[in-house]
Each structure stands twice: as structure tokens, then as C-alpha cells.
mmCIF file of C-alpha atoms in Angstrom:
data_model
loop_
_atom_site.group_PDB
_atom_site.id
_atom_site.type_symbol
_atom_site.label_atom_id
_atom_site.label_comp_id
_atom_site.label_asym_id
_atom_site.label_seq_id
_atom_site.Cartn_x
_atom_site.Cartn_y
_atom_site.Cartn_z
ATOM 1 C CA MET A 1398 0.000 0.000 0.000
ATOM 2 C CA THR A 1399 1.340 3.424 -0.933
ATOM 3 C CA HIS A 1400 1.096 5.884 1.904
ATOM 4 C CA HIS A 1401 1.024 9.632 1.694
ATOM 5 C CA GLN A 1402 4.232 10.694 3.347
ATOM 6 C CA THR A 1403 2.957 13.855 4.991
ATOM 7 C CA ARG A 1404 1.000 13.664 8.188
ATOM 8 C CA ILE A 1405 -2.012 15.823 8.844
ATOM 9 C CA THR A 1406 -3.644 16.745 12.120
ATOM 10 C CA ILE A 1407 -7.055 15.156 12.554
ATOM 11 C CA ARG A 1408 -9.503 16.210 15.252
ATOM 12 C CA PHE A 1409 -12.538 14.191 16.261
ATOM 13 C CA VAL A 1410 -14.497 13.105 19.322
ATOM 14 C CA LEU A 1411 -13.685 9.572 20.476
ATOM 15 C CA ASN A 1412 -15.979 8.022 23.087
ATOM 16 C CA GLY A 1413 -16.911 11.475 24.330
ATOM 17 C CA GLU A 1414 -13.348 12.831 24.537
ATOM 18 C CA PRO A 1415 -11.790 15.248 22.032
ATOM 19 C CA VAL A 1416 -8.836 13.685 20.211
ATOM 20 C CA GLU A 1417 -6.146 15.331 18.133
ATOM 21 C CA ILE A 1418 -3.783 13.013 16.292
ATOM 22 C CA ALA A 1419 -1.137 13.383 13.592
ATOM 23 C CA ALA A 1420 -1.664 10.698 10.984
ATOM 24 C CA ARG A 1421 -1.294 10.004 7.304
ATOM 25 C CA PRO A 1422 -4.555 10.774 5.530
ATOM 26 C CA ASP A 1423 -4.802 7.174 4.270
ATOM 27 C CA ASP A 1424 -4.004 5.424 7.547
ATOM 28 C CA ARG A 1425 -6.715 2.846 8.279
ATOM 29 C CA PHE A 1426 -8.779 4.075 11.203
ATOM 30 C CA VAL A 1427 -8.760 0.642 12.851
ATOM 31 C CA ASP A 1428 -4.935 0.771 12.968
ATOM 32 C CA LEU A 1429 -5.006 4.186 14.648
ATOM 33 C CA LEU A 1430 -7.427 2.841 17.260
ATOM 34 C CA ARG A 1431 -5.445 -0.307 17.986
ATOM 35 C CA ASP A 1432 -1.841 0.869 17.585
ATOM 36 C CA ARG A 1433 -1.914 4.543 18.579
ATOM 37 C CA LEU A 1434 -4.982 5.039 20.783
ATOM 38 C CA SER A 1435 -4.793 1.795 22.839
ATOM 39 C CA LEU A 1436 -8.336 0.746 21.947
ATOM 40 C CA PRO A 1437 -8.057 -2.887 20.787
ATOM 41 C CA GLY A 1438 -11.795 -3.688 20.834
ATOM 42 C CA ALA A 1439 -12.150 -3.274 17.076
ATOM 43 C CA LYS A 1440 -10.542 -6.340 15.491
ATOM 44 C CA VAL A 1441 -8.944 -6.735 12.080
ATOM 45 C CA GLY A 1442 -10.460 -9.940 10.746
ATOM 46 C CA CYS A 1443 -10.402 -9.765 6.960
ATOM 47 C CA GLY A 1444 -9.200 -6.204 6.320
ATOM 48 C CA ILE A 1445 -11.459 -5.939 3.249
ATOM 49 C CA GLY A 1446 -14.826 -4.981 4.738
ATOM 50 C CA ARG A 1447 -16.381 -8.450 4.662
ATOM 51 C CA CYS A 1448 -16.334 -9.652 8.271
ATOM 52 C CA GLY A 1449 -17.435 -6.610 10.294
ATOM 53 C CA SER A 1450 -15.182 -7.288 13.304
ATOM 54 C CA CYS A 1451 -13.550 -3.828 13.009
ATOM 55 C CA THR A 1452 -16.899 -2.002 13.240
ATOM 56 C CA VAL A 1453 -17.072 1.446 14.848
ATOM 57 C CA LEU A 1454 -19.895 3.984 15.043
ATOM 58 C CA VAL A 1455 -19.267 7.209 13.160
ATOM 59 C CA ASP A 1456 -21.953 9.781 13.926
ATOM 60 C CA ASP A 1457 -24.054 6.826 15.176
ATOM 61 C CA VAL A 1458 -23.701 4.866 11.905
ATOM 62 C CA ALA A 1459 -21.900 1.487 11.916
ATOM 63 C CA MET A 1460 -18.860 1.501 9.635
ATOM 64 C CA ASN A 1461 -15.951 -0.834 8.893
ATOM 65 C CA GLY A 1462 -12.859 0.574 10.626
ATOM 66 C CA CYS A 1463 -10.621 -1.201 8.096
ATOM 67 C CA LEU A 1464 -12.139 0.712 5.174
ATOM 68 C CA LEU A 1465 -12.310 4.050 6.935
ATOM 69 C CA LEU A 1466 -9.354 6.309 6.130
ATOM 70 C CA ALA A 1467 -8.028 8.682 8.760
ATOM 71 C CA TYR A 1468 -8.833 11.921 6.896
ATOM 72 C CA ARG A 1469 -12.557 11.013 6.949
ATOM 73 C CA LEU A 1470 -12.603 11.342 10.736
ATOM 74 C CA GLU A 1471 -12.146 15.127 10.827
ATOM 75 C CA GLY A 1472 -14.938 16.646 12.921
ATOM 76 C CA ARG A 1473 -16.819 13.362 13.410
ATOM 77 C CA LYS A 1474 -18.116 11.663 16.548
ATOM 78 C CA VAL A 1475 -16.764 8.144 16.968
ATOM 79 C CA THR A 1476 -17.958 5.448 19.383
ATOM 80 C CA THR A 1477 -15.994 2.229 19.762
ATOM 81 C CA ILE A 1478 -16.956 -0.847 21.749
ATOM 82 C CA GLU A 1479 -14.966 0.571 24.672
ATOM 83 C CA GLY A 1480 -17.309 3.580 24.823
ATOM 84 C CA LEU A 1481 -20.576 1.744 24.245
ATOM 85 C CA GLY A 1482 -21.664 1.844 27.884
ATOM 86 C CA SER A 1483 -22.335 5.574 27.553
ATOM 87 C CA LEU A 1484 -25.279 4.897 25.215
ATOM 88 C CA PRO A 1485 -28.591 3.567 26.628
ATOM 89 C CA GLU A 1486 -29.084 1.442 23.500
ATOM 90 C CA GLY A 1487 -25.542 0.115 23.912
ATOM 91 C CA ARG A 1488 -26.195 -0.895 27.516
ATOM 92 C CA ALA A 1489 -29.409 -2.692 26.498
ATOM 93 C CA VAL A 1490 -27.596 -4.589 23.733
ATOM 94 C CA MET A 1491 -24.680 -5.566 25.975
ATOM 95 C CA ALA A 1492 -27.063 -6.790 28.702
ATOM 96 C CA ALA A 1493 -29.175 -8.802 26.254
ATOM 97 C CA PHE A 1494 -26.182 -10.325 24.432
ATOM 98 C CA SER A 1495 -24.550 -11.237 27.736
ATOM 99 C CA GLU A 1496 -27.673 -12.685 29.363
ATOM 100 C CA GLY A 1497 -28.583 -14.585 26.200
ATOM 101 C CA ASN A 1498 -25.111 -16.114 25.748
ATOM 102 C CA ALA A 1499 -25.181 -14.690 22.233
ATOM 103 C CA PHE A 1500 -21.500 -15.361 21.510
ATOM 104 C CA GLN A 1501 -18.934 -18.116 21.920
ATOM 105 C CA CYS A 1502 -15.356 -17.118 21.060
ATOM 106 C CA GLY A 1503 -16.281 -13.427 21.092
ATOM 107 C CA TYR A 1504 -14.120 -12.228 18.202
ATOM 108 C CA CYS A 1505 -17.170 -10.943 16.288
ATOM 109 C CA ALA A 1506 -18.903 -9.623 19.408
ATOM 110 C CA PRO A 1507 -17.776 -5.955 19.268
ATOM 111 C CA GLY A 1508 -18.952 -5.674 15.653
ATOM 112 C CA PHE A 1509 -22.344 -7.300 16.203
ATOM 113 C CA THR A 1510 -22.873 -5.290 19.387
ATOM 114 C CA LEU A 1511 -22.117 -1.944 17.718
ATOM 115 C CA ALA A 1512 -24.197 -2.746 14.622
ATOM 116 C CA MET A 1513 -27.171 -3.740 16.774
ATOM 117 C CA THR A 1514 -26.784 -0.563 18.834
ATOM 118 C CA ALA A 1515 -26.780 1.552 15.654
ATOM 119 C CA LEU A 1516 -29.984 -0.202 14.540
ATOM 120 C CA LEU A 1517 -31.725 0.558 17.850
ATOM 121 C CA MET A 1518 -30.625 4.201 17.636
ATOM 122 C CA ARG A 1519 -32.479 4.623 14.338
ATOM 123 C CA GLU A 1520 -35.306 2.067 14.735
ATOM 124 C CA THR A 1521 -37.185 1.691 18.003
ATOM 125 C CA MET A 1522 -38.934 -1.635 17.362
ATOM 126 C CA PRO A 1523 -37.003 -3.516 14.668
ATOM 127 C CA ASP A 1524 -38.398 -6.873 13.502
ATOM 128 C CA GLU A 1525 -36.337 -9.933 12.563
ATOM 129 C CA ALA A 1526 -35.931 -8.783 8.949
ATOM 130 C CA ASP A 1527 -34.566 -5.412 10.157
ATOM 131 C CA ILE A 1528 -32.167 -7.205 12.499
ATOM 132 C CA ARG A 1529 -30.949 -9.629 9.815
ATOM 133 C CA GLU A 1530 -30.338 -6.705 7.477
ATOM 134 C CA ALA A 1531 -28.532 -4.580 10.074
ATOM 135 C CA LEU A 1532 -26.285 -7.496 11.122
ATOM 136 C CA GLY A 1533 -25.839 -8.775 7.566
ATOM 137 C CA GLY A 1534 -22.229 -7.621 7.224
ATOM 138 C CA HIS A 1535 -20.842 -9.595 10.151
ATOM 139 C CA VAL A 1536 -19.267 -13.044 10.063
ATOM 140 C CA CYS A 1537 -19.752 -15.358 13.022
ATOM 141 C CA ARG A 1538 -18.152 -18.805 12.760
ATOM 142 C CA CYS A 1539 -19.260 -20.137 16.145
ATOM 143 C CA THR A 1540 -22.937 -19.587 16.802
ATOM 144 C CA GLY A 1541 -24.933 -20.189 13.638
ATOM 145 C CA TYR A 1542 -26.384 -16.705 14.279
ATOM 146 C CA HIS A 1543 -29.572 -17.827 16.046
ATOM 147 C CA SER A 1544 -28.333 -17.042 19.563
ATOM 148 C CA ILE A 1545 -27.475 -13.569 18.233
ATOM 149 C CA LEU A 1546 -30.935 -13.195 16.641
ATOM 150 C CA ARG A 1547 -32.667 -14.205 19.887
ATOM 151 C CA ALA A 1548 -30.563 -11.844 21.989
ATOM 152 C CA ALA A 1549 -31.001 -9.006 19.465
ATOM 153 C CA ALA A 1550 -34.782 -9.382 19.678
ATOM 154 C CA ASP A 1551 -34.448 -9.259 23.467
ATOM 155 C CA ALA A 1552 -32.311 -6.109 23.209
ATOM 156 C CA ALA A 1553 -35.009 -4.441 21.102
ATOM 157 C CA LEU A 1554 -37.559 -5.367 23.750
ATOM 158 C CA LYS A 1555 -35.355 -4.067 26.594
ATOM 159 C CA CYS A 1556 -34.816 -0.829 24.697
ATOM 160 C CA GLY A 1557 -38.501 -0.414 23.857
ATOM 161 C CA THR A 1558 -39.557 -0.822 27.482
ATOM 162 C CA GLY A 1559 -36.667 1.233 28.894
ATOM 163 C CA ASP A 1560 -35.547 -1.828 30.872
ATOM 164 C CA MET B 1025 -4.182 2.426 29.086
ATOM 165 C CA PRO B 1026 -1.047 0.251 28.692
ATOM 166 C CA LEU B 1027 -1.479 -3.184 27.142
ATOM 167 C CA LEU B 1028 0.188 -6.103 28.906
ATOM 168 C CA GLY B 1029 1.159 -9.332 27.189
ATOM 169 C CA PHE B 1030 0.724 -12.694 28.916
ATOM 170 C CA ALA B 1031 4.504 -13.130 29.219
ATOM 171 C CA ALA B 1032 4.893 -9.721 30.874
ATOM 172 C CA LEU B 1033 1.954 -10.493 33.141
ATOM 173 C CA ALA B 1034 3.557 -13.770 34.253
ATOM 174 C CA GLN B 1035 6.953 -12.106 34.816
ATOM 175 C CA SER B 1036 5.351 -9.485 37.061
ATOM 176 C CA LEU B 1037 4.734 -12.233 39.636
ATOM 177 C CA ASP B 1038 7.325 -14.242 41.547
ATOM 178 C CA GLU B 1039 7.430 -17.831 40.419
ATOM 179 C CA ALA B 1040 5.908 -19.056 43.698
ATOM 180 C CA GLU B 1041 2.984 -16.646 43.344
ATOM 181 C CA ARG B 1042 2.058 -17.664 39.803
ATOM 182 C CA PRO B 1043 -1.172 -19.643 39.675
ATOM 183 C CA ALA B 1044 -0.742 -23.198 38.479
ATOM 184 C CA ALA B 1045 -3.062 -26.133 38.022
ATOM 185 C CA GLU B 1046 -2.517 -29.684 36.929
ATOM 186 C CA CYS B 1047 -4.971 -32.390 36.027
ATOM 187 C CA ASN B 1048 -5.196 -35.483 33.904
ATOM 188 C CA PHE B 1049 -7.900 -37.607 32.399
ATOM 189 C CA ALA B 1050 -7.410 -40.892 30.615
ATOM 190 C CA PHE B 1051 -9.762 -40.435 27.676
ATOM 191 C CA PRO B 1052 -11.189 -43.755 26.591
ATOM 192 C CA ILE B 1053 -10.628 -44.586 22.940
ATOM 193 C CA SER B 1054 -12.235 -47.410 21.021
ATOM 194 C CA HIS B 1055 -8.966 -49.049 19.996
ATOM 195 C CA GLY B 1056 -8.035 -51.497 22.703
ATOM 196 C CA THR B 1057 -9.099 -49.637 25.835
ATOM 197 C CA VAL B 1058 -12.821 -50.309 25.753
ATOM 198 C CA GLU B 1059 -14.205 -53.623 26.867
ATOM 199 C CA GLY B 1060 -17.544 -54.408 25.372
ATOM 200 C CA ASN B 1061 -19.678 -51.945 23.445
ATOM 201 C CA ALA B 1062 -17.644 -49.176 21.775
ATOM 202 C CA ARG B 1063 -20.778 -47.192 20.938
ATOM 203 C CA PHE B 1064 -20.790 -45.945 24.536
ATOM 204 C CA LEU B 1065 -17.891 -43.701 23.501
ATOM 205 C CA HIS B 1066 -19.772 -41.994 20.715
ATOM 206 C CA CYS B 1067 -22.850 -39.864 20.429
ATOM 207 C CA HIS B 1068 -25.367 -39.883 17.657
ATOM 208 C CA SER B 1069 -27.374 -37.262 15.850
ATOM 209 C CA ALA B 1070 -30.083 -37.003 13.231
ATOM 210 C CA VAL B 1071 -30.763 -33.920 11.130
ATOM 211 C CA LEU B 1072 -33.796 -32.896 9.103
ATOM 212 C CA ALA B 1073 -33.391 -30.123 6.518
ATOM 213 C CA ARG B 1074 -36.029 -28.331 4.468
ATOM 214 C CA VAL B 1075 -34.628 -26.549 1.423
ATOM 215 C CA ALA B 1076 -35.737 -24.413 -1.501
ATOM 216 C CA VAL B 1077 -33.899 -25.004 -4.778
ATOM 217 C CA ASP B 1078 -34.054 -22.349 -7.498
ATOM 218 C CA ARG B 1079 -34.281 -24.284 -10.780
ATOM 219 C CA VAL B 1080 -33.079 -21.253 -12.769
ATOM 220 C CA THR B 1081 -30.028 -20.226 -10.739
ATOM 221 C CA GLY B 1082 -29.247 -23.553 -9.053
ATOM 222 C CA MET B 1083 -29.094 -21.850 -5.656
ATOM 223 C CA VAL B 1084 -30.002 -23.940 -2.620
ATOM 224 C CA GLU B 1085 -31.480 -22.194 0.416
ATOM 225 C CA VAL B 1086 -31.842 -24.015 3.714
ATOM 226 C CA LEU B 1087 -35.163 -22.918 5.216
ATOM 227 C CA ASP B 1088 -35.399 -25.122 8.299
ATOM 228 C CA LEU B 1089 -32.815 -27.203 10.125
ATOM 229 C CA ASP B 1090 -33.904 -29.544 12.911
ATOM 230 C CA GLN B 1091 -31.153 -31.287 14.857
ATOM 231 C CA HIS B 1092 -31.643 -34.207 17.187
ATOM 232 C CA THR B 1093 -28.776 -35.403 19.349
ATOM 233 C CA ALA B 1094 -28.333 -38.294 21.757
ATOM 234 C CA ALA B 1095 -25.369 -37.340 23.912
ATOM 235 C CA GLY B 1096 -26.644 -37.917 27.426
ATOM 236 C CA PRO B 1097 -27.770 -35.317 29.982
ATOM 237 C CA VAL B 1098 -27.271 -31.693 28.891
ATOM 238 C CA MET B 1099 -25.022 -29.959 31.425
ATOM 239 C CA ASP B 1100 -25.311 -26.388 30.085
ATOM 240 C CA VAL B 1101 -28.143 -25.450 27.739
ATOM 241 C CA ALA B 1102 -26.437 -22.372 26.247
ATOM 242 C CA ASN B 1103 -23.220 -24.241 25.490
ATOM 243 C CA TYR B 1104 -25.105 -27.256 24.192
ATOM 244 C CA SER B 1105 -27.405 -25.331 21.842
ATOM 245 C CA GLY B 1106 -24.461 -23.130 20.814
ATOM 246 C CA GLN B 1107 -22.460 -26.133 19.677
ATOM 247 C CA ILE B 1108 -25.384 -27.720 17.842
ATOM 248 C CA GLU B 1109 -26.711 -24.533 16.192
ATOM 249 C CA GLY B 1110 -23.211 -23.293 15.383
ATOM 250 C CA GLY B 1111 -22.268 -26.667 13.957
ATOM 251 C CA GLY B 1112 -25.477 -26.639 11.935
ATOM 252 C CA VAL B 1113 -24.656 -23.420 10.119
ATOM 253 C CA GLN B 1114 -20.990 -24.393 9.780
ATOM 254 C CA GLY B 1115 -22.167 -27.638 8.161
ATOM 255 C CA LEU B 1116 -24.490 -25.577 5.963
ATOM 256 C CA GLY B 1117 -21.483 -23.578 4.765
ATOM 257 C CA PHE B 1118 -19.367 -26.694 4.149
ATOM 258 C CA THR B 1119 -22.284 -28.148 2.173
ATOM 259 C CA LEU B 1120 -23.223 -25.172 0.010
ATOM 260 C CA THR B 1121 -20.490 -22.542 -0.348
ATOM 261 C CA GLU B 1122 -17.222 -23.158 1.508
ATOM 262 C CA ASP B 1123 -14.409 -24.677 -0.534
ATOM 263 C CA THR B 1124 -10.647 -24.639 -0.153
ATOM 264 C CA LEU B 1125 -9.299 -24.829 -3.691
ATOM 265 C CA ILE B 1126 -5.583 -25.509 -3.996
ATOM 266 C CA GLU B 1127 -3.466 -24.663 -7.010
ATOM 267 C CA GLY B 1128 0.250 -25.448 -7.197
ATOM 268 C CA GLY B 1129 0.279 -26.296 -3.517
ATOM 269 C CA ALA B 1130 -1.229 -23.001 -2.392
ATOM 270 C CA PHE B 1131 -4.752 -22.095 -1.384
ATOM 271 C CA THR B 1132 -6.450 -19.922 -3.986
ATOM 272 C CA SER B 1133 -9.008 -18.608 -1.484
ATOM 273 C CA ARG B 1134 -7.161 -16.172 0.734
ATOM 274 C CA ASN B 1135 -9.970 -14.169 2.322
ATOM 275 C CA PHE B 1136 -13.718 -13.833 2.809
ATOM 276 C CA ASP B 1137 -14.230 -12.410 -0.683
ATOM 277 C CA SER B 1138 -13.634 -15.843 -2.200
ATOM 278 C CA TYR B 1139 -14.097 -18.189 0.777
ATOM 279 C CA MET B 1140 -17.803 -17.824 1.377
ATOM 280 C CA VAL B 1141 -18.826 -18.369 4.987
ATOM 281 C CA PRO B 1142 -22.579 -18.266 5.691
ATOM 282 C CA MET B 1143 -23.725 -14.841 6.858
ATOM 283 C CA ILE B 1144 -26.798 -14.104 8.956
ATOM 284 C CA ALA B 1145 -28.923 -13.931 5.778
ATOM 285 C CA ASP B 1146 -27.937 -17.552 5.045
ATOM 286 C CA ALA B 1147 -28.905 -18.824 8.504
ATOM 287 C CA PRO B 1148 -32.082 -20.928 8.253
ATOM 288 C CA ALA B 1149 -35.320 -19.172 9.134
ATOM 289 C CA ASN B 1150 -35.983 -21.829 11.759
ATOM 290 C CA MET B 1151 -33.570 -24.012 13.677
ATOM 291 C CA ARG B 1152 -34.750 -26.418 16.334
ATOM 292 C CA VAL B 1153 -32.393 -28.280 18.628
ATOM 293 C CA PHE B 1154 -33.495 -31.354 20.561
ATOM 294 C CA ALA B 1155 -31.646 -33.475 23.083
ATOM 295 C CA MET B 1156 -32.240 -37.122 23.878
ATOM 296 C CA GLU B 1157 -30.808 -37.116 27.385
ATOM 297 C CA GLU B 1158 -31.458 -40.705 28.509
ATOM 298 C CA LEU B 1159 -28.458 -43.012 28.751
ATOM 299 C CA ASP B 1160 -28.529 -46.794 28.788
ATOM 300 C CA ALA B 1161 -28.454 -48.231 32.298
ATOM 301 C CA ASP B 1162 -25.070 -49.870 31.662
ATOM 302 C CA ASP B 1163 -23.491 -46.783 30.054
ATOM 303 C CA PRO B 1164 -20.105 -46.452 31.790
ATOM 304 C CA TYR B 1165 -19.107 -42.927 30.669
ATOM 305 C CA GLY B 1166 -22.039 -40.530 31.131
ATOM 306 C CA PRO B 1167 -22.628 -37.397 29.045
ATOM 307 C CA ARG B 1168 -20.622 -37.047 25.822
ATOM 308 C CA GLY B 1169 -18.876 -33.954 24.574
ATOM 309 C CA VAL B 1170 -20.867 -32.314 21.787
ATOM 310 C CA GLY B 1171 -18.181 -29.935 20.476
ATOM 311 C CA GLU B 1172 -18.913 -29.459 16.775
ATOM 312 C CA LEU B 1173 -21.150 -32.542 16.776
ATOM 313 C CA GLY B 1174 -23.737 -30.390 15.027
ATOM 314 C CA ILE B 1175 -21.667 -30.322 11.819
ATOM 315 C CA SER B 1176 -21.676 -34.017 11.028
ATOM 316 C CA ALA B 1177 -25.099 -34.889 9.672
ATOM 317 C CA VAL B 1178 -25.960 -31.573 7.999
ATOM 318 C CA SER B 1179 -24.485 -32.396 4.570
ATOM 319 C CA PRO B 1180 -26.402 -35.663 4.150
ATOM 320 C CA ALA B 1181 -29.600 -33.976 5.370
ATOM 321 C CA ILE B 1182 -29.275 -31.174 2.812
ATOM 322 C CA ALA B 1183 -28.335 -33.695 0.098
ATOM 323 C CA ALA B 1184 -31.479 -35.696 0.883
ATOM 324 C CA ALA B 1185 -33.644 -32.564 0.833
ATOM 325 C CA VAL B 1186 -32.163 -31.436 -2.510
ATOM 326 C CA ALA B 1187 -32.768 -34.912 -3.946
ATOM 327 C CA ASP B 1188 -36.344 -34.788 -2.709
ATOM 328 C CA ALA B 1189 -36.829 -31.318 -4.221
ATOM 329 C CA VAL B 1190 -35.262 -31.686 -7.681
ATOM 330 C CA GLY B 1191 -34.581 -35.399 -8.053
ATOM 331 C CA VAL B 1192 -30.788 -35.370 -8.208
ATOM 332 C CA TRP B 1193 -28.332 -36.623 -5.606
ATOM 333 C CA VAL B 1194 -25.294 -34.391 -5.285
ATOM 334 C CA ALA B 1195 -22.561 -36.396 -3.609
ATOM 335 C CA GLU B 1196 -19.703 -33.883 -3.542
ATOM 336 C CA ALA B 1197 -19.718 -30.751 -1.376
ATOM 337 C CA PRO B 1198 -20.027 -27.887 -1.838
ATOM 338 C CA PHE B 1199 -23.268 -28.152 -3.792
ATOM 339 C CA SER B 1200 -22.501 -25.219 -6.063
ATOM 340 C CA PRO B 1201 -25.183 -23.779 -8.342
ATOM 341 C CA GLU B 1202 -23.134 -25.111 -11.286
ATOM 342 C CA LYS B 1203 -23.270 -28.674 -9.941
ATOM 343 C CA ILE B 1204 -27.006 -28.441 -9.327
ATOM 344 C CA LEU B 1205 -27.717 -27.008 -12.800
ATOM 345 C CA SER B 1206 -25.463 -29.484 -14.611
ATOM 346 C CA ARG B 1207 -27.374 -32.312 -12.954
ATOM 347 C CA THR B 1208 -30.895 -30.913 -13.338
ATOM 348 C CA GLY B 1209 -30.410 -29.465 -16.818
ATOM 349 C CA GLY B 1210 -31.362 -26.004 -15.571
ATOM 350 C CA MET B 1211 -33.817 -24.120 -17.764
ATOM 351 C CA THR B 1212 -33.492 -26.693 -20.561
ATOM 352 C CA ALA B 1213 -34.995 -29.398 -18.346
ATOM 353 C CA ALA B 1214 -38.470 -30.625 -19.158
ATOM 354 C CA VAL B 1215 -41.151 -29.394 -16.793
ATOM 355 C CA GLU B 1216 -42.519 -32.287 -14.775
#
């Protein structure tokens, strides 16, 4: 990969805190998180936007951190899995996924959790088709997805009732 | 927030303070160590698949997957259903889309753009997991491990469902659309 040699200063809000970082414009955002900002929750699975394990929320929209270039972060609000507890939808999803034993090895868990949170932030009572669509970009090798579907439905219920 | 590797973590403790555990278990194997009925070592499963086959594209969709397992008493429902459901969809992938092609001694599929793992859209609409928990009175070993047991019988179940749907037995996984169409004749086939 050819990198721009010059670094630029990028300012954004990361999990509620203002961040200023010097980076190459085409640095992958997931590498900045993991290698420079000590936030290893976003994982690099495939590196090509297929597996969803590097997911972050950018202005409350789930995006692949491996496809997101550093210059795109300027002025944005980013939430990673480490900051999810600050969102009520995030807390509901984490509680439901944990109680429902949604995951096994856990490698895909940050991505599924953030994508489900983003869905609940834009859709108050999603049905199974909404959930399958919102989680459609995430690979899980362990579970067969049904434990995730059950827990996601429970998260929607928890969120809807303010539980 | 500094990150600490396992080696650094271990070195931060004196050797006497490091937690240690030791155990052993002589796992019975069927070759020579088992007197009598070797089936007590194994567990058994039966799988029922319902599929939809597109006669134009050759695509197979698994609609329902019912898995029945006889592995003795279930010790943890979440772990048990996780292994069986997870194995079910892994078996679905091995049967329909996952293939490791090798050319000149090297894998040609290097990533998820060419090695197609089932996604949530490919997970069956309905999956039911059953457990036959009774053991024979003279069973000497008790509950069996079910790790990945759910994979085993999925391919034959899907093969049987495809045969029932379009009348051809595909005997080599994955059941690609090309294999289905070459066997059914695709759009050139006579309508029954």
C-alpha cells in the first residue's frame, strides 16, 4: 500500500473525549485505534470490509474501521466498543447479548454489538428482517447466528420498554 | 491504558505466586481400551433439513434445520445449543459454499471475498435443537462432549432434501449452483 508521506492533524471526538492526532490521511482508522490510541476492541479480521469485526460507530452509523481512512474522521463523533456503555441502547444490547449467551469465542462480538446498537438508535422496534439486514455484514463462525438473533430481539424489547 | 502481554503479566509475579493447576484424564478410545460396546464412547445425531432449490439459478437455500442429538444429559443449555446450532450453520457452509481450492500447492481462497462463509442472511429461518438425554443403564461414561457434533449430519440432510426437491443426488460438497444445474439441466430441463 502506498502511503502519503505527509502527516495531517485530525480532530474528532472519540468516546466522548476530544482527540487530536497526527496521521497520514490514508491510515486505516482501525490501525489508529489499535496501535496509537490503545483501543483494541475493534478487530482486524479480513481487512477488506467483509467480516465486520472492526466495526465502529461514526456519527451513530456502523462503519468498517478497516475501510475508513483517517482523513474522513475530521470533525466526526466516533464510538468504539470501549465507549458503548455511555449509550442507553448500547447498555441494552450488551445486557441482552450477555444474558442470552449470544456469543462463543467473542471475536465478532464488538462488531455485532455496535451494529445492533446503531440499529436501535435509528429504529425503536425492529423486527427480525430489520435485524438480519442490520447485522448482515458480520461473520460469526461459532454460533450459527440464532443465539445472536434471539438476543437481538431481546435487546429491542429491553430498549422499547426502557428496561 | 497500557497493554500487557501474557509473558509480561507472568513475569510481574514471583514464580511461587504464579497460579498453576494440573490435572489429567485418561480419555477412553475405542482401539483397545474399551471392553464391550464401543458405541458408549460416541454420540449420535439425526438432522432434518427443508430446502428451496431455485431451478433457474441452481441456488439452494436451507429454510429449516432440525437437529436431534443423543449425547446424554445436557449440562449447560447455552453451550449445548451453541455447539449444535453453530455446527449446523458451519455444516451448511461446508455443504453449500465453503471450498478450499488448492493450485500449485497453495490455497487460492485467501480471504472472505472468495471463501464464502454463511452470513446471517444464510442462517435458516428456523432451527430447532433437541436433546435425547437418557443413557442406557449400563453406560459407563455418562454425558458425551458435543463440540462441533452439530456439523456431522448436515451435509447428508441437505443432500437428501435437494434430492427430494429436484430429483438429483449431489454427492460432492459444496453443492454449487453449477453442480445443481449441470445435474438438473437447468432451464433446458423438461417441466414435470
